[in-house]
Amino acid sequence: MSSRNLQWGIAAAGIAAVLVACATQLTQHPSEPPIQVGENDLGGVVTGPQGPEAGVWVIAETTELPTRYTKIVVTDDRGRYVLPGLPKANYSVWVRGYGLVDSPKIQSAPGRILDLKAVIAPNAAAAAHYYPAIYWYSMMKLPPASDFGGATAIPRNITREAWLRQMNNVDCVGCHQLGQQSTRTIPAQFGTGREAWIRRIQSGQTGAFMTNRIAGQFGAVPYQYFGDWTDRIAKGELPKSTPPRPEGVERNIVVTSWEWSTEKHYLHDLIASDRRNPTVNAYGPLYGSPEYATDNMPILDPKTNTVTFFKMPVADPKMPESLGPPLHGSADIRPTAPSPYWDDEKIWDTRANNHNAMFDKKGRVWIAASVRGIENPAFCKKGSDHPSAKVFPLERSGRQVAMLDPKTMKYTFIDTCFGTHHPQFGYDANDTLWLSGTGPVAGWINTRMFDETGDAARSQGWSPFILDTNANGRRDGYVEPNQPTDPAKDQRIVPGSGPYAVMPHSTDGSVWYTVGVFAGAPGFLRFDPATGLSEVFNMPKQGYGIRGGDIDRNGVAWGSGSNGSLVSFDRRKCKGPLKGPKATGDHCPEGWAFHRYPGPGFDGEQTSAEGSYYTWVDQHNTFGLGEDIPMSTANLNDGFVALKDGKMVMIRIPYPIGFYAKGFDGRIDDPNVGWKGRGLWSTSGDRTPWLMEGGKGSKPRAVHIQLRPDPLAR
């Protein structure tokens, strides 16, 4: 029986019985080569009461390097492991796995054979402590269908689909991993039930935003369901399903992590290389994006295991902090109510608001960051002679662009008229930088022109989104979104809350976006820079919503769906016209497909409860599963998930419990050294790092994830 079919049961006797029946009994055959370790490796066999333990993690951690350093591997089918490439230091080494509790930590140094003893969980509750958050979060009850439509306190405009997407990756799981220990339990001073959750979400600098969402938009009804959830858990209720241990290629994963940033500041993301040319910045430092938390950008050098900080400037140091509702509405200058961790301390103080970054082919880092206040300069506004402003003037932008040259550490402001969120470089001769977060327009920077002239105004452009509803193949005069259609004109659209993710197509020059993330119809939007025309493709109703996305080299768009699925859209499958009066969003349902994420679902739901934040396509095989492999953050599954040959590959980060990422990146350090020269890079992105394992004092982690050919490769 494979480890994926192991069921740990719901009581100590049940767990023990299953392990006796199913644990691997095999030992190393005389004909097999012995475990080999070099001077920088640790290896051995993990055994439990019934013999070798397959598919469990061996974790080695040290605090003797400049920053806390951890390496994690998985045992093979005979319980063997090799921890490769450990820097010289003394390590604490222990075993973690489903059906187990953590083994005692053994002190060791590299270059040794170290056999380890696994510890069977004494009862079901002890075993469930290590389960990914999704196994706990899926215990949340959902309102019955009869409660929607104005029949109860749920506002009439809140549909069941809206409820599901807001409780998924659009709102709740969009900032936090719900279901890990700190979120499934309530601080003692908050009490229990509904009232405890009313008080709980007021804590900290996003308290007002969360309260307005739940108490206002949702009529305060979610408080009841969150309170019931944590009350049942407090009384001893446990998850109904159990996670499988890693198997197959999942056992070949090597995870290396470093602490960086600080215990009070979260990181939204990091960048390692140029997504078009993933050998850029080989073996180089990683740059973090701390978003609302701080202006101090952490920089990790993985070669020396050191962390430094660069304080991002703004043009006007007296400008307001970039937190409040005029920008994105998800943080306040002051805490709404005291936190059990930081009391009423104001821990976020950014002006630069570094949300995301991207390398160019020269090794420079381009950042979606604020460089000034919200009011746009005159060249953006009505009356300007800027070509884009003549067509569609823009009055305000909440975030612009900056560029850091690591060679000189010079930080350059690029003032944009449009807002910014995620940057991605195109594949054209101008190295055009495309941005999301641009509201009613597509926005871009001709970086080649900016390098030649230094003129930000001249180097940027933007365009409204125009559908070719008169089907003549060119952009004409257009009617506004709220006006009746005109057969002689085109139609301007504002897709939902505007572009969220941005994804330039590598071959046809088009630029794709996910849209309708926070409001309006969710789906994909295509913009053609050559014609100035757009196409929009609405997601079928069963998808609920969408968050981050990417595109492969065949033009298939991929995204993190709110229905617990990796969604895909293939424009080539569209049967009807892509322009004309009927091509306004619902004209190509046949282009969509849904691929269920791993993990349990809510009671009565066929879909997974997973709330994936972002999807990225590994176009260049930076990880090792192949080219054009779509991969998603598995925000409730403690890691990432990849779709390979129609099957989901789970990439878990089992320590610290509560790993939650908002994005990731691939880099090839050396294409000639096999798996050691490739890997994914990411960082923990939960806004409250003190809620993960370790509690107050825990810092965000940068992670390097590699895939070796077998669990013993060095």
XYZ file of C-alpha atoms in Angstrom:
714
model
C 0.000 0.000 0.000
C 1.383 3.420 -0.916
C 1.894 6.067 1.761
C -0.711 8.218 0.014
C -3.314 5.711 1.197
C -2.201 5.745 4.832
C -4.954 6.942 7.132
C -3.775 7.863 10.553
C -7.185 7.439 12.206
C -8.820 9.466 14.887
C -7.455 7.857 18.041
C -4.133 6.614 19.383
C -5.091 2.974 18.929
C -6.222 3.629 15.372
C -3.006 5.416 14.474
C -0.863 2.651 15.913
C -2.855 -0.044 14.121
C -2.538 1.654 10.754
C 1.176 2.185 11.196
C 1.696 -1.441 12.163
C -0.209 -2.547 9.084
C 1.226 -0.095 6.580
C 4.695 1.050 7.649
C 7.490 0.097 5.275
C 9.245 -3.055 6.459
C 12.046 -3.093 3.920
C 15.678 -2.719 4.899
C 18.641 -1.901 2.719
C 19.453 -4.866 0.486
C 23.069 -6.056 0.432
C 23.195 -5.357 -3.303
C 22.235 -1.704 -2.858
C 24.980 0.889 -2.478
C 25.270 2.245 1.048
C 24.200 5.788 1.861
C 27.024 8.071 0.840
C 27.763 11.410 2.455
C 30.484 13.931 1.780
C 32.026 16.353 4.214
C 29.089 18.745 3.685
C 26.307 16.175 3.954
C 24.379 14.288 6.596
C 22.696 10.965 5.914
C 21.168 7.959 7.570
C 18.004 5.960 8.112
C 14.845 7.004 9.929
C 13.116 4.166 11.759
C 10.056 3.850 13.946
C 8.742 1.009 16.105
C 7.748 -0.964 13.007
C 10.831 -0.302 10.909
C 11.945 2.335 8.375
C 9.725 5.409 7.994
C 9.106 6.405 4.366
C 8.004 9.869 3.262
C 8.881 11.776 6.421
C 10.956 14.926 6.669
C 14.416 15.254 8.149
C 15.105 18.808 9.245
C 18.513 20.295 10.084
C 18.773 23.802 11.511
C 21.569 25.993 12.810
C 21.886 29.446 14.348
C 25.682 29.501 13.993
C 25.603 31.167 10.563
C 24.939 34.908 10.078
C 21.210 34.141 9.909
C 19.117 31.137 10.949
C 19.575 28.430 8.315
C 17.492 25.299 7.716
C 17.614 22.415 5.261
C 14.842 19.843 4.787
C 14.661 16.577 2.822
C 12.279 13.609 2.580
C 13.083 9.964 3.308
C 12.856 7.386 0.540
C 10.795 4.176 0.582
C 13.370 2.563 2.889
C 13.518 5.449 5.328
C 16.877 6.672 4.025
C 17.809 10.319 3.678
C 20.680 12.562 2.612
C 20.860 16.238 3.602
C 23.222 17.680 0.970
C 25.356 20.815 0.862
C 25.272 21.918 4.500
C 27.541 24.839 5.419
C 29.999 24.038 8.181
C 28.179 24.454 11.499
C 26.564 22.458 14.271
C 22.969 21.487 13.545
C 19.890 20.393 15.407
C 18.428 17.481 13.441
C 14.984 15.968 13.891
C 12.210 14.028 12.166
C 8.751 15.359 11.330
C 5.994 13.528 9.494
C 2.305 12.838 9.303
C 1.324 10.307 11.965
C 4.312 11.367 14.046
C 5.252 13.993 16.565
C 8.622 15.690 16.299
C 11.508 13.497 17.410
C 14.045 14.786 19.944
C 16.559 17.127 18.331
C 19.969 15.531 17.866
C 23.083 17.684 17.650
C 25.383 16.879 14.764
C 27.763 18.321 12.194
C 28.047 17.558 8.457
C 30.074 14.632 7.196
C 28.385 11.960 9.301
C 25.964 9.067 9.114
C 23.190 9.904 11.564
C 20.367 7.406 12.062
C 17.226 8.874 13.593
C 14.263 7.527 15.548
C 10.758 8.631 14.561
C 8.187 9.127 17.315
C 4.652 7.871 16.686
C 1.926 10.332 17.633
C 0.341 9.195 20.912
C -3.143 10.224 19.797
C -5.049 11.781 16.929
C -4.875 15.309 18.341
C -1.089 15.161 18.595
C -0.859 13.921 15.004
C -3.253 16.594 13.713
C -1.095 19.370 15.179
C 1.226 18.940 12.167
C -1.455 18.835 9.481
C -1.479 21.639 6.905
C -3.932 24.445 7.569
C -6.395 23.276 4.920
C -7.303 20.209 6.973
C -8.431 22.506 9.785
C -9.849 25.347 7.686
C -12.088 22.940 5.762
C -13.865 22.260 9.079
C -15.445 25.711 8.711
C -19.183 25.457 8.058
C -20.769 27.327 5.156
C -24.181 28.982 5.140
C -26.802 26.816 3.410
C -27.914 27.938 -0.017
C -31.282 28.943 1.434
C -29.607 31.667 3.531
C -28.689 33.738 0.475
C -30.826 36.067 -1.575
C -32.037 38.233 1.309
C -33.588 35.414 3.353
C -31.280 36.070 6.331
C -28.900 38.710 7.630
C -26.597 37.981 4.689
C -27.053 41.030 2.425
C -29.103 40.358 -0.683
C -26.240 41.295 -3.007
C -23.931 38.670 -1.500
C -24.311 35.514 -3.508
C -23.082 32.128 -2.398
C -20.295 32.384 -4.977
C -19.282 35.776 -3.586
C -19.172 34.327 -0.076
C -16.946 31.452 -1.192
C -14.482 33.615 -3.085
C -14.193 36.196 -0.293
C -13.548 33.477 2.277
C -10.992 32.048 -0.135
C -8.145 33.755 -1.976
C -9.762 37.161 -2.534
C -10.012 38.322 1.068
C -9.348 36.071 4.058
C -6.752 33.711 2.606
C -5.480 36.586 0.476
C -3.485 37.842 3.467
C -3.328 35.019 6.004
C -3.030 31.278 6.239
C -6.263 30.380 8.008
C -6.276 27.052 9.816
C -2.793 26.988 11.287
C -2.622 26.802 15.075
C -2.641 30.522 15.808
C -5.718 31.179 13.665
C -7.749 28.138 14.684
C -7.352 29.103 18.340
C -8.447 32.311 20.066
C -6.322 34.413 22.450
C -7.688 33.883 25.968
C -8.489 37.553 26.519
C -10.847 37.579 23.507
C -13.236 34.988 24.930
C -15.143 32.630 22.670
C -17.556 32.514 19.785
C -18.833 35.354 17.663
C -17.796 38.100 20.101
C -14.243 36.792 20.190
C -13.958 37.158 16.416
C -15.475 40.638 16.473
C -12.666 41.659 18.797
C -9.982 39.569 17.149
C -10.058 41.078 13.698
C -9.835 44.595 15.092
C -6.242 43.915 16.172
C -3.455 45.648 14.310
C -3.172 48.014 11.383
C -5.593 46.175 9.105
C -8.327 45.908 11.708
C -10.543 48.592 10.183
C -10.345 47.044 6.720
C -11.267 43.570 7.951
C -14.052 44.884 10.160
C -15.540 46.952 7.345
C -15.506 43.936 5.080
C -17.107 41.471 7.489
C -19.388 43.752 9.487
C -20.280 45.993 6.568
C -20.239 44.185 3.253
C -21.176 40.795 4.734
C -23.642 41.997 7.346
C -21.524 40.617 10.234
C -22.658 37.070 9.468
C -19.135 35.568 9.054
C -18.440 36.262 12.737
C -20.944 33.527 13.577
C -19.234 30.954 11.345
C -15.708 31.789 12.462
C -16.817 31.648 16.098
C -18.500 28.287 15.653
C -15.366 26.960 13.936
C -12.921 27.884 16.699
C -15.356 26.887 19.453
C -15.685 23.385 18.005
C -11.919 23.068 17.728
C -11.500 24.269 21.325
C -13.852 21.475 22.408
C -11.645 18.891 20.721
C -13.083 18.443 17.239
C -10.433 17.270 14.773
C -10.131 17.236 10.980
C -12.126 14.540 9.218
C -9.378 13.747 6.722
C -5.644 13.273 6.995
C -2.803 14.379 4.707
C -0.831 11.847 2.688
C 2.907 11.641 3.113
C 5.037 12.768 0.150
C 5.526 10.066 -2.448
C 7.050 9.691 -5.876
C 8.833 12.773 -7.132
C 7.668 14.653 -4.021
C 10.348 12.764 -2.085
C 13.104 14.238 -4.241
C 12.583 17.787 -2.966
C 15.274 19.693 -1.051
C 14.259 22.863 0.793
C 16.756 25.400 2.109
C 15.530 28.373 4.118
C 16.982 31.483 5.695
C 15.443 33.940 8.142
C 15.369 37.483 6.823
C 13.518 40.746 7.444
C 12.442 41.268 11.079
C 9.969 39.797 13.538
C 7.545 42.724 13.037
C 7.666 43.100 9.259
C 6.208 40.754 6.709
C 7.326 40.283 3.117
C 4.972 40.248 0.197
C 7.376 38.664 -2.248
C 10.957 38.320 -3.500
C 12.771 38.297 -6.842
C 15.713 36.135 -7.918
C 16.093 36.475 -11.705
C 14.669 37.658 -15.033
C 11.692 35.448 -15.846
C 12.646 35.629 -19.582
C 16.323 34.837 -18.972
C 16.546 32.832 -15.726
C 20.344 32.726 -15.665
C 20.394 36.460 -14.858
C 21.736 37.085 -11.334
C 23.091 33.534 -11.086
C 24.053 32.702 -7.493
C 23.223 36.323 -6.697
C 21.319 37.981 -3.865
C 17.547 37.910 -3.399
C 15.551 41.129 -3.012
C 12.472 41.237 -0.812
C 9.299 43.290 -1.212
C 7.948 44.337 2.206
C 4.830 46.108 0.866
C 3.050 48.042 3.650
C 5.399 46.847 6.389
C 8.580 48.914 6.012
C 10.847 50.830 3.627
C 13.772 48.584 4.573
C 14.167 46.106 1.726
C 15.893 42.910 2.929
C 18.602 41.470 0.703
C 19.747 37.875 1.194
C 23.095 36.622 -0.076
C 22.678 32.826 -0.154
C 26.397 32.300 -0.766
C 27.397 33.895 2.535
C 24.095 33.385 4.385
C 23.989 37.068 5.241
C 21.116 39.552 5.275
C 21.481 43.281 4.658
C 18.919 46.049 4.223
C 18.451 48.867 1.731
C 16.205 51.734 2.793
C 14.069 52.711 -0.174
C 13.726 56.491 -0.516
C 10.865 58.558 -1.893
C 11.006 61.887 -3.698
C 9.281 63.682 -0.814
C 10.230 62.281 2.613
C 7.310 64.215 4.105
C 4.709 62.493 1.925
C 2.020 60.525 3.787
C 2.736 56.950 4.662
C 1.455 54.623 1.948
C -1.059 52.753 4.035
C -4.490 54.304 4.032
C -7.658 53.907 1.968
C -6.722 56.439 -0.772
C -4.296 53.821 -2.086
C -5.519 50.308 -1.574
C -7.647 50.464 1.560
C -6.053 47.521 3.354
C -3.989 49.151 6.085
C -4.249 52.068 8.496
C -1.667 54.384 9.946
C -2.611 53.365 13.497
C -3.714 49.998 14.934
C -7.465 49.744 15.279
C -7.237 47.793 18.547
C -4.362 46.354 20.594
C -2.744 43.155 19.385
C -2.014 40.262 21.772
C 1.498 40.322 20.323
C 2.378 44.008 19.858
C -0.284 45.742 21.985
C -1.068 49.097 20.337
C 2.396 49.552 18.815
C 2.448 50.904 15.268
C 4.645 48.390 13.482
C 4.114 49.369 9.814
C 5.464 52.669 8.532
C 6.168 52.472 4.797
C 6.127 55.226 2.203
C 7.805 53.318 -0.639
C 5.276 50.458 -0.426
C 7.407 47.997 -2.418
C 4.851 45.449 -3.628
C 6.720 43.406 -6.253
C 9.931 43.519 -8.260
C 11.361 42.084 -11.472
C 14.904 41.708 -12.816
C 15.812 42.939 -16.282
C 18.431 41.314 -18.502
C 21.072 43.743 -17.186
C 20.565 42.526 -13.638
C 18.709 45.604 -12.422
C 15.657 45.358 -10.173
C 12.494 47.182 -11.293
C 10.014 47.688 -8.484
C 6.333 48.560 -8.191
C 6.846 51.186 -5.478
C 5.564 54.602 -4.503
C 7.900 57.481 -5.297
C 5.536 60.361 -4.412
C 2.072 61.214 -3.140
C -1.110 60.190 -4.884
C -1.699 63.280 -7.078
C -0.329 62.917 -10.608
C 1.960 65.468 -12.276
C 0.520 67.752 -14.939
C 1.736 65.668 -17.898
C -0.704 62.902 -16.895
C -3.801 65.064 -16.687
C -6.366 66.606 -18.972
C -4.849 69.353 -21.099
C -1.450 67.665 -21.354
C 0.104 67.106 -24.780
C 1.316 63.624 -23.752
C -0.053 61.228 -26.412
C -1.662 58.912 -23.868
C -3.065 61.750 -21.774
C -4.761 63.165 -24.863
C -6.669 59.905 -25.227
C -7.263 59.090 -21.564
C -5.996 61.526 -18.904
C -5.205 60.172 -15.445
C -5.501 62.216 -12.261
C -4.050 59.934 -9.588
C -1.803 56.926 -9.095
C -1.226 55.173 -5.811
C 2.062 53.475 -6.645
C 4.647 54.093 -9.366
C 7.963 52.470 -10.373
C 11.531 52.565 -9.073
C 14.690 50.852 -10.251
C 17.634 49.620 -8.162
C 20.996 48.898 -9.784
C 22.714 46.331 -7.515
C 26.124 47.222 -8.945
C 25.962 50.790 -7.674
C 22.928 50.606 -5.319
C 21.578 53.651 -7.153
C 17.800 53.938 -6.745
C 15.995 55.706 -9.590
C 12.441 57.070 -9.563
C 10.226 56.481 -12.619
C 7.083 58.514 -12.047
C 4.088 56.867 -13.727
C 0.650 58.297 -14.324
C -0.970 54.895 -13.865
C -0.894 52.851 -10.680
C 1.278 49.751 -10.397
C 1.053 46.377 -8.685
C 2.947 43.573 -10.472
C 5.686 44.241 -13.089
C 6.602 41.920 -15.962
C 8.937 42.485 -18.898
C 7.775 41.886 -22.443
C 9.727 40.119 -25.167
C 10.092 43.050 -27.561
C 13.178 44.998 -28.601
C 12.266 47.866 -26.256
C 12.255 45.634 -23.169
C 8.858 47.048 -22.361
C 7.903 46.789 -18.717
C 4.214 46.025 -18.337
C 2.411 46.716 -15.088
C -0.775 45.574 -13.416
C -2.687 47.628 -10.869
C -3.211 50.178 -13.619
C -6.955 50.570 -13.115
C -8.880 51.495 -16.295
C -5.839 51.307 -18.600
C -2.995 49.129 -19.797
C 0.229 50.800 -18.662
C 3.818 50.320 -19.769
C 7.352 51.735 -19.711
C 9.714 51.620 -22.690
C 12.810 50.841 -20.612
C 15.121 51.108 -23.606
C 13.967 54.672 -24.154
C 14.255 55.440 -20.462
C 17.851 54.194 -20.472
C 18.645 56.420 -23.451
C 16.849 59.558 -22.301
C 16.139 59.325 -18.586
C 12.759 60.861 -19.429
C 10.018 59.055 -17.493
C 7.165 60.964 -19.133
C 8.346 60.290 -22.668
C 9.123 56.627 -21.911
C 5.700 55.627 -20.655
C 2.322 55.090 -22.222
C -1.121 53.823 -21.394
C -4.293 52.861 -23.191
C -7.928 52.236 -22.259
C -9.335 48.773 -22.857
C -11.414 48.802 -26.055
C -13.426 45.888 -27.433
C -13.786 45.645 -31.210
C -17.565 45.394 -31.005
C -18.071 46.670 -34.556
C -15.783 43.852 -35.752
C -13.820 45.815 -38.339
C -10.414 44.799 -36.967
C -9.272 48.258 -35.967
C -9.746 50.619 -33.060
C -12.357 53.305 -33.705
C -14.299 55.753 -31.656
C -15.936 54.037 -28.735
C -18.850 54.235 -26.362
C -18.262 54.369 -22.628
C -18.959 51.363 -20.377
C -22.264 52.775 -19.136
C -23.542 53.787 -22.579
C -25.659 51.755 -25.027
C -23.752 49.888 -27.699
C -23.364 51.549 -31.087
C -22.927 49.314 -34.173
C -20.621 51.895 -35.726
C -18.313 52.160 -32.723
C -16.241 50.070 -30.382
C -16.808 49.806 -26.630
C -14.579 50.762 -23.725
C -14.615 48.449 -20.730
C -13.297 48.675 -17.183
C -12.830 45.009 -16.287
C -13.850 44.585 -12.650
C -11.336 46.213 -10.342
C -8.814 46.472 -13.182
C -5.789 44.334 -14.080
C -4.377 42.315 -11.192
C -1.747 39.936 -12.619
C 0.118 40.807 -15.818
C 1.542 38.279 -18.286
C 3.189 39.194 -21.598
C 2.945 36.473 -24.255
C 6.403 35.418 -25.419
C 5.537 35.041 -29.119
C 2.566 37.088 -30.343
C 3.238 40.330 -28.442
C -0.076 40.352 -26.583
C -0.325 41.118 -22.892
C -2.718 39.209 -20.650
C -4.120 40.030 -17.232
C -6.294 38.459 -14.577
C -9.243 40.773 -13.939
C -12.295 40.981 -11.709
C -10.304 39.889 -8.681
C -11.929 42.196 -6.137
C -15.081 43.209 -8.000
C -16.911 42.444 -11.232
C -16.715 39.390 -13.448
C -13.503 37.373 -12.907
C -11.542 36.227 -15.911
C -8.673 36.943 -18.291
C -8.138 40.095 -20.355
C -6.018 40.237 -23.506
C -4.518 43.510 -24.771
C -2.872 43.800 -28.191
C -0.330 46.660 -28.239
C -0.210 46.569 -32.043
C -3.903 47.403 -32.490
C -4.811 48.893 -29.120
C -7.726 46.444 -28.947
C -8.660 44.148 -26.101
C -10.559 40.917 -25.547
C -12.114 39.801 -22.271
C -13.007 36.241 -21.304
C -15.223 35.770 -18.261
C -14.740 32.739 -16.050
C -17.703 30.354 -15.890
C -19.772 30.707 -12.747
C -18.420 27.558 -11.102
C -14.982 29.170 -10.847
C -16.197 31.803 -8.329
C -13.152 34.053 -8.756
C -9.495 34.360 -9.696
C -6.298 35.843 -8.257
C -2.767 35.626 -9.669
C -1.960 34.190 -13.070
C 0.634 33.561 -15.755
C 0.853 32.399 -19.362
C 2.797 29.608 -21.028
C 4.608 29.808 -24.335
C 1.651 28.239 -26.144
C -0.557 31.116 -25.092
C -2.540 29.187 -22.481
C -3.336 31.420 -19.511
C -3.259 29.883 -16.019
C -4.635 31.254 -12.778
C -5.394 30.588 -9.124
C -9.130 30.006 -8.977
C -11.311 30.755 -5.971
C -13.027 27.367 -6.241
C -9.945 25.441 -5.133
C -8.738 24.882 -8.685
C -5.881 25.763 -10.954
C -7.787 27.297 -13.859
C -6.672 27.495 -17.459
C -7.931 29.308 -20.520
C -6.935 28.395 -24.079
C -8.005 31.025 -26.612
C -7.334 28.591 -29.447
C -10.366 26.556 -28.362
C -12.833 29.394 -28.882
C -15.487 28.365 -31.399
C -17.146 31.712 -31.987
C -15.857 35.091 -33.188
C -13.343 36.903 -30.965
C -14.712 40.287 -32.003
C -18.114 41.732 -32.671
C -21.169 42.661 -30.593
C -21.358 39.260 -28.868
C -17.672 39.019 -27.966
C -18.051 40.826 -24.648
C -16.877 38.208 -22.148
C -19.151 35.178 -22.123
C -18.406 34.056 -25.663
C -15.814 31.324 -25.025
C -16.732 29.031 -22.109
C -15.143 26.161 -24.032
C -11.701 27.722 -23.494
C -11.812 27.169 -19.725
C -10.688 24.158 -17.698
C -10.450 23.500 -13.950
C -7.801 21.355 -12.273
C -8.586 20.561 -8.626
C -5.941 21.460 -6.059
C -4.997 18.859 -3.410
C -6.613 18.817 -0.003
C -10.086 18.449 1.480
C -13.052 20.667 0.704
C -15.760 22.176 2.850
C -18.634 19.869 3.745
C -20.848 19.397 0.709
C -18.294 20.869 -1.711
C -16.547 18.827 -4.401
C -13.782 21.384 -4.784
C -10.726 21.805 -2.577
C -10.767 24.448 0.164
C -7.323 25.563 -1.057
C -7.058 29.345 -1.455
C -4.143 29.742 -3.863
C -2.846 33.294 -4.127
C -0.711 33.199 -7.264
C 0.090 31.000 -10.257
C 3.372 31.047 -12.180
C 4.472 29.058 -15.237
C 7.956 27.545 -15.241
C 8.653 28.220 -18.908
C 12.353 27.311 -18.729
C 12.407 24.230 -16.480
C 14.078 26.116 -13.662
C 12.754 23.570 -11.146
C 13.186 20.279 -12.966
C 9.672 19.061 -13.756
C 9.893 20.270 -17.352
C 9.160 23.321 -19.469
C 5.872 25.235 -19.338
C 4.779 23.624 -16.069
C 2.076 25.670 -14.299
C 2.690 25.998 -10.570
C 0.630 27.648 -7.840
C 1.151 28.795 -4.311
C -0.633 26.273 -2.084
C -1.449 28.743 0.651
C -3.385 26.371 2.878
C -1.207 23.356 2.026
C 2.059 24.788 3.399
C 3.808 25.232 0.071
C 3.296 24.963 -3.670
C 1.655 22.665 -6.176
C 2.581 21.892 -9.787
C 0.491 20.339 -12.569
C 2.582 17.699 -14.313
C 1.056 15.340 -16.897
C -2.406 15.979 -15.521
C -1.441 15.203 -11.911
C -0.771 17.535 -9.001
C 2.691 17.449 -7.432
C 2.679 18.739 -3.857
C 5.732 20.746 -2.762
C 5.417 21.186 1.001
C 7.474 23.372 3.309
C 6.822 21.491 6.578
C 8.835 23.781 8.832
C 8.046 26.256 10.232
C 4.378 25.203 10.204
C 2.354 27.948 8.567
C 4.410 28.596 5.430
C 2.411 30.842 3.115
C 3.718 32.436 -0.089
C 2.335 35.157 -2.345
C 4.577 34.445 -5.296
C 7.717 32.687 -6.447
C 10.440 32.799 -9.013
C 12.745 30.354 -10.794
C 16.457 30.701 -11.425
C 19.146 28.669 -13.158
C 22.466 29.344 -11.451
C 24.401 26.895 -13.607
C 22.757 24.805 -16.356
C 25.750 22.444 -16.425
C 25.584 21.029 -12.889
C 22.211 19.319 -12.942
C 19.708 19.806 -10.136
C 22.170 21.739 -7.986
C 22.147 24.595 -10.485
C 18.359 25.008 -10.594
C 15.568 25.854 -8.241
C 12.578 27.901 -7.176
C 12.810 30.872 -4.835
C 10.082 32.244 -2.627
C 9.416 33.793 0.769
C 6.801 33.443 3.469
C 4.263 36.198 2.783
C 1.667 35.994 5.555
C 1.106 39.490 6.941
C 1.557 38.192 10.473
C 4.805 36.161 10.631
C 4.419 35.881 14.406
C 1.450 33.553 13.859
C 3.519 30.777 12.282
C 5.340 28.091 14.253
C 7.704 29.734 16.721
C 5.304 32.522 17.629
C 6.428 36.000 18.553
C 9.990 36.561 17.418
C 9.672 34.434 14.285
C 10.930 36.098 11.126
C 9.927 35.598 7.496
C 11.848 32.927 5.631
C 13.361 32.946 2.178
C 13.227 29.472 0.645
C 15.124 27.731 -2.139
C 13.353 24.614 -3.427
C 15.252 22.116 -5.557
C 14.338 18.816 -7.195
C 16.995 16.141 -7.292
C 16.741 12.922 -9.326
C 16.247 10.734 -6.237
C 16.045 11.200 -2.455
C 19.709 10.282 -1.915
C 21.330 12.468 -4.590
C 24.130 14.761 -3.422
